Amino acid sequence: AQSVTQPDIHITVSEGASLELRCNYSYGATPYLFWYVQSPGQGLQLLLKYFSGDTLVQGIKGFEAEFKRSQSSFNLRKPSVHWSDAAEYFCAVGETSYDKVIFGPGTSLSVIP
Amino acid sequence: KAGVTQTPRYLIKTRGQQVTLSCSPISGHRSVSWYQQTPGQGLQFLFEYFSETQRNKGNFPGRFSGRQFSNSRSEMNVSTLELGDSALYLCASSMTGVHETQYFGPGTRLLVL
């Protein structure tokens, strides 16, 4: 069965520090991969997505993610975190043969000034 | 372009009642998906509509239903409400399907007493 795991429920980083949020998936074929962010009281916003091609994907707000097929991972990174990045981050995976996207449980990010 | 709008934003119902939530997608978008978000279960896919047809459905009981109108606006209905139906219900729209960028609305927060 398809599944998405985000091993870290909560992460705290200092402002200016680097960030890496982990995402692992279990899918049969080449997946579509997404990272969404949800700020308090807000809907979800797409940060970046991977469909094919270059495995390093650039997104909005200075985020990037790398698709590693051998590790079934799609980790999100940011070199320098800002206080406004505090939010809930969701990894999501879809597959061409299915008309639905599965979301991971989310990682809550806190940023210390 | 206006974003995805959902009405109402907040709703309080009692067990056994039914509720209808509305979603207006971004102009030109023909795919509308619904998700339920709870602290315990995370984001779960309910169903997706495209051109007034339900294309896919998540693992929810038949009490959860939806429809889409010719103008792409969508409604979801929950009958015989249970306490466990208390959640944030998110609607997302995209041009043709969930494998594209989905644009999420702010959600309707439903509280069942």
JSON list of C-alpha atoms in Angstrom, two decimals, chain A residues 32 34 36 38 41-46 49 51 88 90 94-105, chain B residues 9 33 35 37 42-45 48 55-59 88 90 98-107:
[
{"chain": "A", "resi": 32, "resn": "TYR", "atom": "CA", "xyz": [4.73, 12.76, -8.10]},
{"chain": "A", "resi": 34, "resn": "PHE", "atom": "CA", "xyz": [5.07, 17.67, -3.28]},
{"chain": "A", "resi": 36, "resn": "TYR", "atom": "CA", "xyz": [3.16, 21.95, 1.21]},
{"chain": "A", "resi": 38, "resn": "GLN", "atom": "CA", "xyz": [0.43, 25.31, 6.41]},
{"chain": "A", "resi": 41, "resn": "GLY", "atom": "CA", "xyz": [-5.05, 29.61, 10.41]},
{"chain": "A", "resi": 42, "resn": "GLN", "atom": "CA", "xyz": [-4.05, 29.31, 6.77]},
{"chain": "A", "resi": 43, "resn": "GLY", "atom": "CA", "xyz": [-4.75, 26.82, 4.04]},
{"chain": "A", "resi": 44, "resn": "LEU", "atom": "CA", "xyz": [-1.99, 24.77, 2.52]},
{"chain": "A", "resi": 45, "resn": "GLN", "atom": "CA", "xyz": [0.43, 26.38, 0.11]},
{"chain": "A", "resi": 46, "resn": "LEU", "atom": "CA", "xyz": [2.63, 24.52, -2.35]},
{"chain": "A", "resi": 49, "resn": "LYS", "atom": "CA", "xyz": [6.93, 19.74, -6.61]},
{"chain": "A", "resi": 51, "resn": "PHE", "atom": "CA", "xyz": [7.39, 15.23, -11.49]},
{"chain": "A", "resi": 88, "resn": "GLU", "atom": "CA", "xyz": [3.44, 22.77, 9.62]},
{"chain": "A", "resi": 90, "resn": "PHE", "atom": "CA", "xyz": [3.49, 18.29, 4.70]},
{"chain": "A", "resi": 94, "resn": "GLY", "atom": "CA", "xyz": [0.82, 10.87, -5.91]},
{"chain": "A", "resi": 95, "resn": "GLU", "atom": "CA", "xyz": [1.10, 8.29, -8.63]},
{"chain": "A", "resi": 96, "resn": "THR", "atom": "CA", "xyz": [0.04, 8.37, -12.24]},
{"chain": "A", "resi": 97, "resn": "SER", "atom": "CA", "xyz": [-2.21, 5.36, -11.88]},
{"chain": "A", "resi": 98, "resn": "TYR", "atom": "CA", "xyz": [-4.14, 6.86, -9.01]},
{"chain": "A", "resi": 99, "resn": "ASP", "atom": "CA", "xyz": [-6.21, 10.03, -9.02]},
{"chain": "A", "resi": 100, "resn": "LYS", "atom": "CA", "xyz": [-5.37, 10.94, -5.47]},
{"chain": "A", "resi": 101, "resn": "VAL", "atom": "CA", "xyz": [-2.51, 12.31, -3.44]},
{"chain": "A", "resi": 102, "resn": "ILE", "atom": "CA", "xyz": [-1.48, 10.91, -0.08]},
{"chain": "A", "resi": 103, "resn": "PHE", "atom": "CA", "xyz": [-0.24, 13.35, 2.54]},
{"chain": "A", "resi": 104, "resn": "GLY", "atom": "CA", "xyz": [2.29, 12.57, 5.24]},
{"chain": "A", "resi": 105, "resn": "PRO", "atom": "CA", "xyz": [1.49, 13.26, 8.89]},
{"chain": "B", "resi": 9, "resn": "ARG", "atom": "CA", "xyz": [-15.64, 29.16, 7.68]},
{"chain": "B", "resi": 33, "resn": "SER", "atom": "CA", "xyz": [-10.77, 17.76, -4.15]},
{"chain": "B", "resi": 35, "resn": "TYR", "atom": "CA", "xyz": [-9.76, 16.65, 2.46]},
{"chain": "B", "resi": 37, "resn": "GLN", "atom": "CA", "xyz": [-7.78, 17.33, 8.55]},
{"chain": "B", "resi": 42, "resn": "GLY", "atom": "CA", "xyz": [-3.81, 14.23, 9.63]},
{"chain": "B", "resi": 43, "resn": "LEU", "atom": "CA", "xyz": [-4.89, 15.11, 6.11]},
{"chain": "B", "resi": 44, "resn": "GLN", "atom": "CA", "xyz": [-7.10, 12.49, 4.57]},
{"chain": "B", "resi": 45, "resn": "PHE", "atom": "CA", "xyz": [-8.44, 12.50, 1.03]},
{"chain": "B", "resi": 48, "resn": "GLU", "atom": "CA", "xyz": [-12.19, 14.42, -6.16]},
{"chain": "B", "resi": 55, "resn": "ARG", "atom": "CA", "xyz": [-13.24, 10.38, -10.16]},
{"chain": "B", "resi": 56, "resn": "ASN", "atom": "CA", "xyz": [-11.88, 9.03, -6.94]},
{"chain": "B", "resi": 57, "resn": "LYS", "atom": "CA", "xyz": [-12.94, 8.49, -3.39]},
{"chain": "B", "resi": 58, "resn": "GLY", "atom": "CA", "xyz": [-11.08, 7.98, -0.15]},
{"chain": "B", "resi": 59, "resn": "ASN", "atom": "CA", "xyz": [-11.88, 5.55, 2.63]},
{"chain": "B", "resi": 88, "resn": "LEU", "atom": "CA", "xyz": [-11.08, 21.10, 9.37]},
{"chain": "B", "resi": 90, "resn": "LEU", "atom": "CA", "xyz": [-10.22, 21.63, 3.12]},
{"chain": "B", "resi": 98, "resn": "VAL", "atom": "CA", "xyz": [-4.58, 16.18, -8.17]},
{"chain": "B", "resi": 99, "resn": "HIS", "atom": "CA", "xyz": [-1.25, 15.56, -9.87]},
{"chain": "B", "resi": 100, "resn": "GLU", "atom": "CA", "xyz": [-0.96, 19.22, -10.65]},
{"chain": "B", "resi": 101, "resn": "THR", "atom": "CA", "xyz": [-0.48, 21.99, -8.16]},
{"chain": "B", "resi": 102, "resn": "GLN", "atom": "CA", "xyz": [-3.51, 22.07, -5.92]},
{"chain": "B", "resi": 103, "resn": "TYR", "atom": "CA", "xyz": [-4.62, 25.40, -4.52]},
{"chain": "B", "resi": 104, "resn": "PHE", "atom": "CA", "xyz": [-6.21, 25.07, -1.13]},
{"chain": "B", "resi": 105, "resn": "GLY", "atom": "CA", "xyz": [-8.94, 27.12, 0.44]},
{"chain": "B", "resi": 106, "resn": "PRO", "atom": "CA", "xyz": [-8.82, 28.28, 4.06]},
{"chain": "B", "resi": 107, "resn": "GLY", "atom": "CA", "xyz": [-11.09, 25.44, 5.15]}
]
